[in-house]
GROMACS .gro file of C-alpha atoms in nm:
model
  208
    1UNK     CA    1 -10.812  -4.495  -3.513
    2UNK     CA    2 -10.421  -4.568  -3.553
    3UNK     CA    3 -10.351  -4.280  -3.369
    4UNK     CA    4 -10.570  -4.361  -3.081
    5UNK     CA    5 -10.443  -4.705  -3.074
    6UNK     CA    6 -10.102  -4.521  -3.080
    7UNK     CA    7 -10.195  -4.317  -2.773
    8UNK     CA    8 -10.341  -4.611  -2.582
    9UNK     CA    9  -9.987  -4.811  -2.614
   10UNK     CA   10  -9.830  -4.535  -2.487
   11UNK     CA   11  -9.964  -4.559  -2.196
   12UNK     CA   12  -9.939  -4.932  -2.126
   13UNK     CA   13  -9.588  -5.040  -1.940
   14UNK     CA   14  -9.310  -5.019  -2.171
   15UNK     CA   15  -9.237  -5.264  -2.315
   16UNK     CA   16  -9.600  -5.300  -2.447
   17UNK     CA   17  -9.749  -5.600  -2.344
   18UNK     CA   18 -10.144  -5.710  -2.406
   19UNK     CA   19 -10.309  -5.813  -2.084
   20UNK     CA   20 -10.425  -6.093  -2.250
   21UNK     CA   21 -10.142  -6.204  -2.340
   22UNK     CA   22  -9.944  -6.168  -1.996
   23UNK     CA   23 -10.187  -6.372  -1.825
   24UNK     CA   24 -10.127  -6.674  -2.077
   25UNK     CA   25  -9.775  -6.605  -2.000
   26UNK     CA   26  -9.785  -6.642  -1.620
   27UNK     CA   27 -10.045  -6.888  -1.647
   28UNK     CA   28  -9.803  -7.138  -1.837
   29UNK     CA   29  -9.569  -7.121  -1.596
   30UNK     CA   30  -9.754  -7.178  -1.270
   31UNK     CA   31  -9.781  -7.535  -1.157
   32UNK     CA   32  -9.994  -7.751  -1.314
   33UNK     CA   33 -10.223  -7.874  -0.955
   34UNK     CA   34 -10.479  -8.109  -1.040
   35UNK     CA   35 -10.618  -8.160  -0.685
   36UNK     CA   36 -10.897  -7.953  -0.675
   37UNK     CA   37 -11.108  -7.855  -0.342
   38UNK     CA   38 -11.502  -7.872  -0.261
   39UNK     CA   39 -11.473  -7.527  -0.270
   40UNK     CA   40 -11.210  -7.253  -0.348
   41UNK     CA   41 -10.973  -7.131  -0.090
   42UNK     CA   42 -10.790  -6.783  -0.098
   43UNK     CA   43 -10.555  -6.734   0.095
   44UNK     CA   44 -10.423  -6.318   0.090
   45UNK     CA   45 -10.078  -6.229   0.228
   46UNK     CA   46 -10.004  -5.919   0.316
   47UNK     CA   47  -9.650  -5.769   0.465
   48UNK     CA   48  -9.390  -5.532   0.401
   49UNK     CA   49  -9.060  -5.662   0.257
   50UNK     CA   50  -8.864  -5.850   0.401
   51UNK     CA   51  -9.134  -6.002   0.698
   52UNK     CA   52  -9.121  -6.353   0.523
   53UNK     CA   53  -9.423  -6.370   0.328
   54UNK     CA   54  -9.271  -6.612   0.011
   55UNK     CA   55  -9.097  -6.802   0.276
   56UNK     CA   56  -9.428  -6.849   0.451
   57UNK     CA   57  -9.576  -6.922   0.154
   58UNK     CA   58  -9.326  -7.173   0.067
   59UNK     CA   59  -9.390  -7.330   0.441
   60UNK     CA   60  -9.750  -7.430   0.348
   61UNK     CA   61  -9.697  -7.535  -0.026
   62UNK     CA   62  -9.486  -7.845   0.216
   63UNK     CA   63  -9.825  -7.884   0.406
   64UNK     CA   64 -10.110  -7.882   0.114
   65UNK     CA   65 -10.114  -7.817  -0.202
   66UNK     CA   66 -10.163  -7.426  -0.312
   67UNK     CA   67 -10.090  -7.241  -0.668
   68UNK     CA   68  -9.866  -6.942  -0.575
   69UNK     CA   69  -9.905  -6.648  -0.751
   70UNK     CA   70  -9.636  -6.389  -0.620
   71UNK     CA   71  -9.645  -6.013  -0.777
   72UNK     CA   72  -9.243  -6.057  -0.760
   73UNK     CA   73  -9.255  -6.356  -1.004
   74UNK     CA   74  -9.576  -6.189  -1.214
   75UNK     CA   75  -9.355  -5.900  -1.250
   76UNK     CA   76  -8.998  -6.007  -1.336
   77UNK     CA   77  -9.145  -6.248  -1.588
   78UNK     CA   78  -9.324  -6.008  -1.809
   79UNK     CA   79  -9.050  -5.716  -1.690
   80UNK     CA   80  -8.691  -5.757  -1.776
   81UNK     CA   81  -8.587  -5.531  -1.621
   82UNK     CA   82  -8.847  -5.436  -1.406
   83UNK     CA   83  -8.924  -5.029  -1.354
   84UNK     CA   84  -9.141  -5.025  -1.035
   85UNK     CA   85  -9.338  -4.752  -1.184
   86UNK     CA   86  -9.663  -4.721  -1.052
   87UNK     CA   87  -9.858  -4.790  -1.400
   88UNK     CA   88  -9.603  -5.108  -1.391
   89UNK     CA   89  -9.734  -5.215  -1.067
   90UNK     CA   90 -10.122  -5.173  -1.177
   91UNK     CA   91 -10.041  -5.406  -1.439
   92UNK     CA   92  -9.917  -5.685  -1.256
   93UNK     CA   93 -10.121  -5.658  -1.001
   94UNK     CA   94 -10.417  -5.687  -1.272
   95UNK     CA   95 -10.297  -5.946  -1.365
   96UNK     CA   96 -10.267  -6.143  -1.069
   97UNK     CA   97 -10.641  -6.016  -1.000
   98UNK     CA   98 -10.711  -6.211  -1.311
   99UNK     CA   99 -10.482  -6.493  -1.248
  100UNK     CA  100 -10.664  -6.549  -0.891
  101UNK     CA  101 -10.968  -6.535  -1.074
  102UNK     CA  102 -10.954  -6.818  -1.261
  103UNK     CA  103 -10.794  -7.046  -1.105
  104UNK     CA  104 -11.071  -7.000  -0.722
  105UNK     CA  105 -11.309  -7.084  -1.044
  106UNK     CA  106 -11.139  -7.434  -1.073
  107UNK     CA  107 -11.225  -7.442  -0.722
  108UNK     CA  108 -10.801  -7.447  -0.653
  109UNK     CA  109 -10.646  -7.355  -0.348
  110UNK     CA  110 -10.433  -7.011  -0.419
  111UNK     CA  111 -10.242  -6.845  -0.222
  112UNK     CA  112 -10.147  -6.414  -0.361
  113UNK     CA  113  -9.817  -6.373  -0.190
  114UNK     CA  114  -9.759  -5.949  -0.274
  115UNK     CA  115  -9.745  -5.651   0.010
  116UNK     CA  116 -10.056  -5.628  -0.006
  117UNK     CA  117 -10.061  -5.281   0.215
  118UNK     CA  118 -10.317  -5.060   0.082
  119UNK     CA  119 -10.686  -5.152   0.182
  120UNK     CA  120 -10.845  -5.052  -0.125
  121UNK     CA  121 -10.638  -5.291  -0.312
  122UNK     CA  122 -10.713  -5.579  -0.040
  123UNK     CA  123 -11.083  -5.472  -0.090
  124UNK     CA  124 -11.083  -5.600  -0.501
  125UNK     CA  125 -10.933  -5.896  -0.371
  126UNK     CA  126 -11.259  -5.967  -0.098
  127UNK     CA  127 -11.470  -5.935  -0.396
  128UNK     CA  128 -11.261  -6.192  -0.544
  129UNK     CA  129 -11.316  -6.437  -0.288
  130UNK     CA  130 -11.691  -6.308  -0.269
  131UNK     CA  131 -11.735  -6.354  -0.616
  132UNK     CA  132 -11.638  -6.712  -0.614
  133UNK     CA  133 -11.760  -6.846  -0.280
  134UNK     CA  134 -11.429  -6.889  -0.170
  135UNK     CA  135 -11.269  -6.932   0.160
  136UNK     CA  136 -11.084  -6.626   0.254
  137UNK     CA  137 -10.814  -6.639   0.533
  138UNK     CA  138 -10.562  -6.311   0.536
  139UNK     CA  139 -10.229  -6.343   0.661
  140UNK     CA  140 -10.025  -6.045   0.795
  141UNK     CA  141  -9.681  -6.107   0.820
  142UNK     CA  142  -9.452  -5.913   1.063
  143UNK     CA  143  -9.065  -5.938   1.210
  144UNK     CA  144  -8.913  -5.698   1.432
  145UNK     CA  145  -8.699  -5.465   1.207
  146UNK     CA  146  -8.342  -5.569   1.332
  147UNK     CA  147  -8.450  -5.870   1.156
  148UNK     CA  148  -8.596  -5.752   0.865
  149UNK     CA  149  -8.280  -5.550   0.812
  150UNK     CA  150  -8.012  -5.816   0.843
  151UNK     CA  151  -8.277  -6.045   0.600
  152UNK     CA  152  -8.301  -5.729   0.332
  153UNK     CA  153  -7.905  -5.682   0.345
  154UNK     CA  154  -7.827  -6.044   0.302
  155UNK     CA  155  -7.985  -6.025  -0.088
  156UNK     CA  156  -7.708  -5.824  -0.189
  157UNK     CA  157  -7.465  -6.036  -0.038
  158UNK     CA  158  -7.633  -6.380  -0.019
  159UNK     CA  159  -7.957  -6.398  -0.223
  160UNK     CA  160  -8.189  -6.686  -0.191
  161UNK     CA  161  -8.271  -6.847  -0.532
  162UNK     CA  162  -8.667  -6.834  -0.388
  163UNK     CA  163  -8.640  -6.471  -0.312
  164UNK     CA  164  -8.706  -6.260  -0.632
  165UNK     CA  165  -8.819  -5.933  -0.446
  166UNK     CA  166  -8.570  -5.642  -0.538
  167UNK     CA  167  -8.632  -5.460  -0.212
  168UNK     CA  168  -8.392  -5.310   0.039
  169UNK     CA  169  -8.394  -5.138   0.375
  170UNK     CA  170  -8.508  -4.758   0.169
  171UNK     CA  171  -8.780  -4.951   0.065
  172UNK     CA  172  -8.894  -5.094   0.343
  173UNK     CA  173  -8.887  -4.758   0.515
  174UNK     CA  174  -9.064  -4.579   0.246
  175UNK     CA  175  -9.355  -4.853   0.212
  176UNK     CA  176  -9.407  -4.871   0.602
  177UNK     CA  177  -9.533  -4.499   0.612
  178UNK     CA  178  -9.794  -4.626   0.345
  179UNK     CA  179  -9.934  -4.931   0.513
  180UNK     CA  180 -10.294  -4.955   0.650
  181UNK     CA  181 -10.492  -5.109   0.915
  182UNK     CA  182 -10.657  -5.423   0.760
  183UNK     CA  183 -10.991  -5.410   0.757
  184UNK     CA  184 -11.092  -5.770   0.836
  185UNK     CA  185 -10.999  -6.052   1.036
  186UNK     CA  186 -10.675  -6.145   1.042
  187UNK     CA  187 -10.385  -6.389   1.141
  188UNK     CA  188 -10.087  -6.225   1.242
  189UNK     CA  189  -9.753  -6.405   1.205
  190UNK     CA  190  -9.448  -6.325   1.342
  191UNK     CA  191  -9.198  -6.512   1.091
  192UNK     CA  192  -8.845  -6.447   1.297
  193UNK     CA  193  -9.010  -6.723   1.554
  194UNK     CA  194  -9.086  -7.101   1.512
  195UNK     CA  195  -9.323  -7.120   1.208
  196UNK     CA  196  -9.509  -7.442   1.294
  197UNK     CA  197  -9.785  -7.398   1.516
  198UNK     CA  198  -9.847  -7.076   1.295
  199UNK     CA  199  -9.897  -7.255   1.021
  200UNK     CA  200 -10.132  -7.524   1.188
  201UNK     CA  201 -10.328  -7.201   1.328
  202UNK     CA  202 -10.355  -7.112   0.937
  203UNK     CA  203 -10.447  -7.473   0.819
  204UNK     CA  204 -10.693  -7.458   1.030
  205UNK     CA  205 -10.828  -7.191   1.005
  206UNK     CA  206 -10.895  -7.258   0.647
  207UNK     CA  207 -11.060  -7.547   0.711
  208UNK     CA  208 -11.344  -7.390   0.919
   0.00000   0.00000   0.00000
């Protein structure tokens, strides 16, 4: 049984952490919202780097009040430094899966804020909001890529204390030739113009 045990650690994310155990981590550190909803609202971003998405995010935390869970934040606190493996990715995104979970049980609003690009990951988090009669509204976040560039270089020269996302211009390039269609409806939102009557298009839309 050791041995097996043995094996099974091995291949967790190094260092080793219990699932468990990362959730209660993350969990103690989100924001402690007491206003809770008549029913749960989820609201999925989905973007490549660099297109805005935690600044969006940010944008509607100043309207109403959401929990944020962000894969950057999941990540960097359980992953110091953080390897961007793929079986390190898995893991945090479990555990925002979880995460989401329980708090659309407490009927909260949430907002995931991660790329979000492959549909078969969007599709687990449907079922979420399926699974908990929640209100889904999806997000897609785009900029043209002159912007995106000049907003990727600038965290090597003049990072944002919001912005924990590691990602440059290679990135960006690499993860675009991986994105997919999304499979649902949508709001698109282009974040290098005025955000405001975007974000009214989203409150409202999560309203209906």
């Amino acid at each position: 049984m050791e041995e097996k045990g043995a094996k099974e650690r091995a291949s967790l994310p190094q260092p080793y952490i219990d699932l468990e155990q990362a959730v209660a981590t993350i969990e103690s550190k989100l924001p402690n919202i007491s206003q809770t909803t008549a029913y749960p609202v989820l609201l999925m971003l989905s973007g490549l780097p660099g297109t805005g998405k935690s600044f969006l995010a940010r944008k509607l935390c100043e309207k109403i009040p959401f929990v944020v869970v962000e894969s950057d934040f999941v990540r960097k606190t359980l992953f110091n430094p953080p390897t961007y493996s793929p079986r390190e990715s898995a893991f945090v995104h479990r555990v925002c899966h979880i995460l989401i979970d329980r708090l659309l049980k407490k009927k909260l609003r949430v907002i995931f804020d991660a790329t979000n690009l492959s549909e078969m990951h969007r599709e687990y988090v449907y079922r979420l909001a399926e699974k908990n009669s929640a209100k889904l509204v999806i997000v897609q976040t785009v900029a043209p890529e002159e912007v995106v560039k000049e907003r990727l270089a600038k965290r090597h020269t003049a990072r944002d204390d919001h912005d924990l996302s590691d990602a440059d211009w290679e990135v960006y390039s690499r993860m675009k030739q991986y994105r997919e269609p999304i499979g649902r409806p949508h709001i698109v939102v282009d974040t290098s113009k005025d955000l405001e009557e975007e974000i009214q298009k989203i409150l409202r839309a999560l309203q209906r």
